[in-house]
Coordinates of C-alpha atoms and ligand atoms in Angstrom, one line a residue:
M34 CA 14.8 34.1 18.7
R35 CA 12.5 31.0 19.0
D36 CA 10.9 30.1 22.3
D37 CA 13.2 27.1 22.8
S38 CA 16.4 29.0 21.6
Y39 CA 18.8 30.8 23.9
H40 CA 22.1 32.7 23.7
A41 CA 23.4 30.4 26.5
V42 CA 22.2 27.3 28.2
I43 CA 24.1 26.5 31.4
V44 CA 24.1 23.1 33.0
G45 CA 24.7 23.3 36.8
G46 CA 23.5 26.0 39.1
G47 CA 26.3 25.8 41.7
L48 CA 28.3 28.9 42.6
V49 CA 30.1 29.1 39.3
G50 CA 27.2 28.3 36.9
A51 CA 24.8 30.6 38.9
S52 CA 27.3 33.5 38.7
L53 CA 27.8 33.1 34.9
A54 CA 24.0 32.9 34.4
L55 CA 23.6 36.2 36.2
A56 CA 26.5 37.9 34.5
L57 CA 25.1 37.0 31.0
A58 CA 21.6 38.0 31.8
R59 CA 22.8 41.3 33.0
T60 CA 24.2 42.0 29.5
G61 CA 20.8 41.2 28.0
R62 CA 21.4 37.6 26.9
K63 CA 18.6 35.1 26.9
V64 CA 19.8 32.4 29.3
A65 CA 18.4 29.1 30.6
L66 CA 19.9 27.4 33.7
L67 CA 19.4 23.7 34.3
E68 CA 20.0 22.5 37.9
A69 CA 19.5 18.9 39.0
G70 CA 18.8 20.0 42.6
E71 CA 16.1 22.1 44.0
P72 CA 17.7 25.1 45.7
D73 CA 15.4 26.0 48.5
Q74 CA 15.9 29.6 49.6
Q75 CA 14.8 29.1 53.1
A76 CA 17.1 26.2 53.7
L77 CA 19.9 28.1 52.0
D78 CA 19.4 31.0 54.4
Q79 CA 19.7 29.0 57.6
G80 CA 22.5 27.7 59.9
W81 CA 26.2 27.4 59.5
D82 CA 27.9 25.8 56.5
A83 CA 31.2 23.9 57.0
R84 CA 32.0 24.4 53.3
I85 CA 33.6 27.8 53.2
Y86 CA 35.7 29.7 50.6
A87 CA 38.4 32.2 50.8
V88 CA 37.1 34.6 48.2
S89 CA 39.8 36.8 46.5
P90 CA 39.3 40.6 46.1
A91 CA 38.8 40.2 42.3
N92 CA 36.0 37.7 42.9
R93 CA 34.4 39.8 45.6
R94 CA 34.2 42.7 43.1
F95 CA 32.7 40.2 40.5
L96 CA 30.0 39.1 42.9
E97 CA 29.3 42.7 44.0
S98 CA 28.9 43.7 40.4
L99 CA 26.1 41.0 40.3
A100 CA 24.6 42.3 43.6
A101 CA 25.2 38.8 44.9
W102 CA 27.8 39.4 47.7
P103 CA 26.5 37.9 50.9
E104 CA 25.7 40.0 54.0
M105 CA 28.9 41.2 55.7
A106 CA 27.6 40.0 59.0
R107 CA 28.4 36.4 57.8
V108 CA 31.7 37.2 56.2
G109 CA 35.1 36.9 57.8
T110 CA 38.2 38.8 56.8
I111 CA 41.7 37.3 56.3
A112 CA 44.0 40.2 57.2
A113 CA 47.1 38.1 57.6
M114 CA 48.4 34.6 57.1
D115 CA 50.6 32.5 59.4
V116 CA 52.0 29.3 57.9
R117 CA 54.1 26.8 59.8
G118 CA 56.2 24.0 58.4
D119 CA 56.7 20.6 59.9
A120 CA 60.0 21.3 61.6
G121 CA 60.0 24.9 62.9
G122 CA 59.8 26.8 59.6
R123 CA 57.4 29.7 59.6
I124 CA 56.2 32.5 57.3
Q125 CA 53.8 35.3 58.2
F126 CA 52.5 38.0 55.8
S127 CA 49.6 40.4 55.9
A128 CA 47.4 42.4 53.5
R129 CA 49.4 45.5 54.5
D130 CA 52.5 43.9 52.8
A131 CA 50.5 44.2 49.6
G132 CA 49.0 47.6 50.5
A133 CA 45.5 46.0 50.6
E134 CA 42.6 45.9 53.0
A135 CA 42.4 42.1 53.1
L136 CA 44.0 39.1 51.6
A137 CA 40.6 37.4 51.1
W138 CA 37.2 37.1 52.6
I139 CA 35.8 33.9 54.2
A140 CA 32.2 33.2 53.1
E141 CA 30.1 30.1 53.6
N142 CA 29.0 28.1 50.5
R143 CA 25.3 28.1 51.4
W144 CA 25.1 31.8 52.0
M145 CA 26.9 32.6 48.8
L146 CA 24.5 30.3 46.9
A147 CA 21.6 31.9 48.6
A148 CA 22.7 35.4 47.5
L149 CA 23.2 34.2 43.9
W150 CA 19.9 32.4 43.7
R151 CA 18.0 35.3 45.2
R152 CA 19.2 37.4 42.3
L153 CA 18.6 34.7 39.7
R154 CA 14.9 34.5 40.7
E155 CA 14.7 38.3 40.2
C156 CA 16.1 38.1 36.7
D157 CA 14.7 37.2 33.4
I158 CA 16.4 33.8 33.3
E159 CA 14.6 30.5 32.6
L160 CA 15.4 28.4 35.7
I161 CA 14.8 24.7 35.2
C162 CA 15.3 23.0 38.6
G163 CA 15.1 19.4 39.6
A164 CA 15.6 18.4 36.0
R165 CA 18.3 16.4 34.1
A166 CA 19.4 16.3 30.5
S167 CA 19.4 13.0 28.6
S168 CA 21.5 14.0 25.6
L169 CA 23.6 16.7 24.1
A170 CA 24.4 17.2 20.4
T171 CA 26.3 20.0 18.8
S172 CA 26.7 21.2 15.2
A173 CA 28.6 24.1 13.7
K174 CA 25.4 26.2 14.2
E175 CA 24.1 25.3 17.7
A176 CA 24.1 23.1 20.7
R177 CA 21.0 21.1 21.4
L178 CA 20.2 19.7 24.8
T179 CA 17.4 17.2 25.3
L180 CA 15.9 16.9 28.8
E181 CA 14.6 13.7 30.4
D182 CA 11.0 14.9 29.9
G183 CA 11.6 15.2 26.2
R184 CA 11.9 19.0 26.0
A185 CA 14.7 20.3 23.8
L186 CA 16.7 23.5 24.3
R187 CA 18.8 25.1 21.6
A188 CA 21.7 27.4 22.3
E189 CA 24.5 29.4 20.6
L190 CA 26.6 28.3 23.6
L191 CA 26.2 25.4 26.1
V192 CA 28.1 25.8 29.3
G193 CA 29.1 22.8 31.5
A194 CA 29.1 24.1 35.1
D195 CA 28.1 20.7 36.5
G196 CA 31.0 20.0 38.9
A197 CA 33.9 17.7 39.1
N198 CA 32.1 14.7 37.7
S199 CA 30.7 16.7 34.8
W200 CA 28.0 15.1 32.7
V201 CA 28.6 17.6 29.9
R202 CA 32.3 16.7 29.8
G203 CA 31.4 13.1 29.5
Q204 CA 28.9 13.7 26.7
L205 CA 31.5 15.5 24.7
G206 CA 33.8 12.5 25.1
L207 CA 36.5 14.9 26.5
A208 CA 39.1 12.8 28.4
A209 CA 40.2 14.1 31.8
S210 CA 43.3 13.1 33.7
V211 CA 42.2 12.5 37.3
K212 CA 44.9 12.1 40.0
P213 CA 43.6 11.3 43.4
Y214 CA 45.7 12.6 46.2
G215 CA 44.7 9.7 48.5
Q216 CA 43.5 12.4 50.9
S217 CA 40.2 14.0 51.8
G218 CA 39.5 17.6 53.0
V219 CA 37.7 17.4 56.3
V220 CA 35.7 20.6 57.1
A221 CA 33.9 21.8 60.2
N222 CA 33.3 25.1 62.0
F223 CA 34.1 25.9 65.6
S224 CA 33.6 28.8 68.0
C225 CA 36.9 29.6 69.8
E226 CA 37.8 31.0 73.2
K227 CA 40.3 33.6 72.0
P228 CA 39.9 36.2 69.1
H229 CA 41.5 35.0 65.9
G230 CA 42.5 38.5 64.9
G231 CA 41.6 37.9 61.2
V232 CA 44.6 35.6 60.9
A233 CA 44.4 32.5 58.7
R234 CA 46.6 29.8 60.3
Q235 CA 48.0 26.8 58.4
W236 CA 50.2 23.9 59.5
F237 CA 52.0 21.5 57.2
T238 CA 52.4 18.5 59.5
G239 CA 54.3 16.2 57.1
D240 CA 51.4 13.9 56.3
S241 CA 48.5 16.4 56.5
V242 CA 47.7 20.1 56.1
L243 CA 45.5 21.8 58.6
A244 CA 44.0 25.3 58.1
W245 CA 42.0 27.5 60.5
L246 CA 40.2 30.2 58.6
P247 CA 38.8 33.2 60.4
M248 CA 35.0 33.5 60.1
A249 CA 32.8 36.4 61.3
G250 CA 32.9 36.8 65.1
N251 CA 34.9 34.4 67.3
R252 CA 34.6 31.5 64.9
I253 CA 36.9 29.5 62.7
S254 CA 36.4 27.1 59.9
M255 CA 38.8 24.1 59.6
V256 CA 40.0 22.5 56.4
W257 CA 42.1 19.5 57.3
S258 CA 43.6 17.6 54.3
T259 CA 44.3 14.1 55.6
S260 CA 44.7 10.6 54.5
D261 CA 42.6 9.3 57.5
P262 CA 39.4 11.4 57.4
D263 CA 37.5 8.7 59.4
A264 CA 39.7 9.3 62.4
L265 CA 38.1 12.8 62.5
L266 CA 34.6 12.0 61.2
Q267 CA 33.9 9.4 63.9
L268 CA 34.7 11.7 66.8
S269 CA 32.0 13.2 69.0
P270 CA 31.6 17.0 68.7
E271 CA 33.5 17.5 72.0
A272 CA 36.3 15.2 71.0
L273 CA 36.6 16.8 67.5
A274 CA 36.8 20.3 69.0
E275 CA 39.6 19.2 71.4
R276 CA 41.5 17.3 68.7
V277 CA 41.4 20.3 66.3
A278 CA 42.3 22.9 69.1
A279 CA 45.2 20.6 70.2
A280 CA 46.5 20.2 66.7
G281 CA 47.0 24.0 66.6
G282 CA 48.7 24.1 70.0
H283 CA 45.5 25.6 71.6
E284 CA 46.6 28.9 70.1
L285 CA 43.0 30.1 70.2
G286 CA 42.1 28.4 73.5
A287 CA 39.3 25.8 73.7
F288 CA 37.0 25.1 70.8
A289 CA 33.3 24.2 70.6
T290 CA 32.0 22.4 67.4
L291 CA 29.4 24.4 65.4
T292 CA 28.9 22.0 62.5
P293 CA 29.4 18.2 62.1
A294 CA 32.6 17.4 60.2
A295 CA 32.2 16.5 56.5
A296 CA 34.8 15.3 54.0
F297 CA 35.4 15.6 50.3
P298 CA 37.9 13.7 48.2
L299 CA 40.9 15.6 46.9
R300 CA 41.7 15.1 43.3
L301 CA 43.6 16.9 40.6
I302 CA 41.3 17.0 37.5
Q303 CA 42.7 18.2 34.2
P304 CA 40.5 17.8 31.1
E305 CA 42.2 17.7 27.7
A306 CA 40.2 20.8 26.7
V307 CA 37.7 23.2 28.2
A308 CA 36.2 24.3 24.9
A309 CA 34.6 22.3 22.1
E310 CA 32.2 23.1 19.3
R311 CA 29.5 25.3 20.8
V312 CA 30.5 24.2 24.4
A313 CA 32.6 25.7 27.2
L314 CA 33.4 24.1 30.6
I315 CA 33.7 26.2 33.8
G316 CA 34.4 25.7 37.5
D317 CA 35.1 22.2 38.8
A318 CA 33.9 20.7 35.5
A319 CA 37.0 22.4 34.0
H320 CA 39.5 21.9 36.8
T321 CA 40.0 21.0 40.4
V322 CA 43.0 21.9 42.7
H323 CA 44.3 20.8 46.1
P324 CA 42.5 23.1 48.6
L325 CA 45.7 24.0 50.5
A326 CA 45.7 27.5 48.8
G327 CA 41.9 27.8 49.0
Q328 CA 41.7 28.7 45.3
G329 CA 39.3 26.1 43.8
V330 CA 36.2 28.3 43.6
N331 CA 38.2 31.4 42.9
L332 CA 39.4 29.9 39.7
G333 CA 35.8 29.0 38.8
F334 CA 34.5 32.5 39.4
Q335 CA 37.3 33.8 37.2
D336 CA 36.2 31.4 34.5
A337 CA 32.7 32.8 34.7
A338 CA 33.8 36.5 34.9
Q339 CA 36.2 36.2 32.0
L340 CA 33.8 34.2 29.8
A341 CA 31.1 36.8 30.4
E342 CA 33.5 39.6 29.6
L343 CA 34.6 37.9 26.3
L344 CA 31.0 37.4 25.2
K345 CA 30.0 41.0 25.8
G346 CA 28.6 42.6 22.6
E347 CA 29.5 39.6 20.4
P348 CA 27.0 38.6 17.8
D349 CA 27.4 34.8 18.4
C350 CA 28.1 33.6 21.9
G351 CA 29.3 30.2 20.7
D352 CA 31.7 31.5 18.0
W353 CA 34.6 29.0 17.9
M354 CA 37.2 31.8 17.9
L355 CA 35.8 33.2 21.1
L356 CA 35.7 29.8 22.8
R357 CA 39.3 29.2 21.8
R358 CA 40.2 32.6 23.2
Y359 CA 38.5 31.6 26.5
Q360 CA 40.4 28.4 26.6
R361 CA 43.8 30.1 26.0
Q362 CA 43.0 32.9 28.5
R363 CA 42.2 30.5 31.3
K364 CA 44.9 27.9 30.6
E365 CA 47.8 29.8 32.2
A366 CA 46.0 30.8 35.4
V367 CA 44.6 27.4 35.9
M368 CA 47.9 25.5 35.2
T369 CA 49.9 27.9 37.4
M370 CA 47.5 27.3 40.3
Q371 CA 47.3 23.5 39.8
L372 CA 51.1 23.3 39.5
G373 CA 51.7 25.6 42.5
C374 CA 49.4 23.7 44.8
D375 CA 50.6 20.3 43.5
S376 CA 54.3 21.2 44.0
L377 CA 53.6 22.5 47.5
Y378 CA 51.7 19.4 48.4
R379 CA 54.6 17.2 47.1
L380 CA 57.3 19.3 48.8
F381 CA 55.6 18.9 52.2
H382 CA 54.8 15.2 51.7
A383 CA 58.2 14.1 50.4
R384 CA 60.3 12.1 52.8
A385 CA 63.8 12.4 51.2
P386 CA 66.6 13.1 53.7
G387 CA 67.3 16.8 54.2
L388 CA 64.1 17.9 52.6
S389 CA 62.4 18.7 55.9
W390 CA 65.3 21.0 56.8
L391 CA 65.3 22.6 53.3
R392 CA 61.5 23.3 53.2
N393 CA 61.4 24.7 56.7
T394 CA 64.6 26.8 56.3
G395 CA 63.1 28.0 53.0
L396 CA 59.9 29.2 54.8
S397 CA 61.8 31.0 57.6
L398 CA 64.3 32.6 55.1
T399 CA 61.4 33.9 53.0
N400 CA 59.9 35.3 56.1
C401 CA 63.0 37.5 56.5
L402 CA 62.9 38.8 52.9
T403 CA 60.4 41.7 52.7
P404 CA 60.2 41.9 48.8
L405 CA 59.5 38.1 48.6
K406 CA 56.9 38.3 51.4
R407 CA 55.2 41.2 49.5
Q408 CA 55.1 39.0 46.4
F409 CA 53.5 36.2 48.5
A410 CA 50.9 38.6 49.8
R411 CA 50.2 39.9 46.3
Q412 CA 49.8 36.4 45.0
A413 CA 47.4 35.4 47.8
I414 CA 45.3 38.4 46.8
G415 CA 45.4 37.3 43.2
Y416 CA 47.2 40.3 41.6
Ligands
FAD1957 C1 32.0 18.9 51.5 C2 32.8 19.8 50.6 C3 33.6 20.8 51.2 C4 34.4 21.6 50.3 N1 35.2 22.5 50.9 C5 36.0 23.3 50.2 C6 36.8 24.3 50.8 O1 36.9 24.5 52.0 N2 37.5 25.1 49.9 C7 37.5 25.0 48.5 O2 38.1 25.8 47.8 N3 36.7 24.1 48.0 C8 35.9 23.2 48.7 N4 35.2 22.3 48.1 C9 35.1 22.2 46.7 C10 34.2 23.3 46.2 O3 32.9 23.1 46.8 C11 34.1 23.3 44.6 O4 35.3 23.7 44.1 C12 33.0 24.3 44.1 O5 31.8 24.0 44.7 C13 32.9 24.3 42.6 O6 31.8 25.0 42.2 P1 31.0 24.6 40.8 O7 29.9 25.5 40.7 O8 32.0 24.5 39.7 O9 30.5 23.1 41.0 P2 29.5 22.5 42.1 O10 29.5 23.2 43.3 O11 29.9 21.0 42.2 O12 28.1 22.7 41.4 C14 27.7 21.9 40.3 C15 26.2 22.0 40.2 O13 25.7 21.3 39.1 C16 24.6 20.5 39.4 N5 24.6 19.3 38.5 C17 25.5 18.3 38.4 N6 25.2 17.5 37.4 C18 24.1 18.0 36.8 C19 23.4 17.6 35.6 N7 23.7 16.5 34.9 N8 22.3 18.4 35.3 C20 22.0 19.5 36.0 N9 22.7 19.9 37.0 C21 23.8 19.2 37.5 C22 24.8 20.1 40.9 O14 23.5 19.8 41.5 C23 25.4 21.4 41.4 O15 24.5 22.3 41.9 C24 34.4 21.5 48.9 C25 33.5 20.5 48.4 C26 32.8 19.7 49.2 C27 31.9 18.6 48.5

């Protein structure tokens, strides 16, 4: 293979692109990873990050197989879920309902990135940081990426892992349907007075969805999907802590703010395709979902895990039949998750007469039906 040729060139070294780069390098592939930012290991290893993920058991296994699972001292366990509707409906289910140790683990974005980048630096991967590409061209034989400094990289497969506003997707001319929810996810971490007991709590309030996710120790992370993020962003740390504790009926006592609140826009993004000649899209470049089920990054890790598995032992990483198989394989899981989150969002935001009664009664009824609850728990785990 020539110096400037690779089995795979990955654009974007966020969680999803970094995990794919590691997975491919571990099977002996020659990989280059282009990241516009400059991941600084020291900065990554410090402080609290308000951006957290509920990582499914399947994705924990994937990250452990890459030796990139963060230290358990920083990881919270979701042992049970307690979901409240906007008019008295309630459903509670636990990992035990599915015969499992945990429904998911709560890990901070920065600590997961740090774990992945530590491994990337130990591997034989060409890391091109602080650089951007200027053009992308593909032919039946290869993809060719030209960087802004004039350097050209050739690859059997080029992967777009460059986030929701993907440059790669734009270069391919792939249209994407983008539906804004008119809401933002506001995130912040708090220490709380009472133990959270490993329970993830969620409230559908009618016009917003509030989640408290259990972090390591006596801490929780909030994800509040709301159409008025500024009302939270402009509060002092003390006022924010009181506002969030009060919204959950002070179930965990008083709160103290650990990280300033940050907000991200909620959009449903569905590109017309996630595979093209010599190119595959993964992670947010390939899809976004409403965060009410906390599944965004889980879908992305599964893109990476399944693409790496498909390419194992194949003579040509960019073979069109393989890329089509990747696209087919991911379509159902992604659509099911997008549709599920979207329907739940609409159900709890609809104002039609009787709907509030129906959705709350539905929640409470399901709570009485053990087999259905077991099914919920298994789905939360990602079986
Ligand atoms: C403030 C905030 C809070 C969030 N909180 C949650 C949450 O609580 N739960 C949840 O499920 N999701 C949350 N999300 C969404 C979640 O972060 C994404 O789903 C996840 O990061 C997707 O990972 P990714 O690797 O696909 O993309 P990204 O994390 O977006 O990574 C893309 C990478 O590509 C790089 N890049 C972009 N363009 C180029 C280019 N042209 N050339 C080279 N490199 C490029 C970027 O620098 C970046 O490192 C949050 C997002 C934000 C912004």
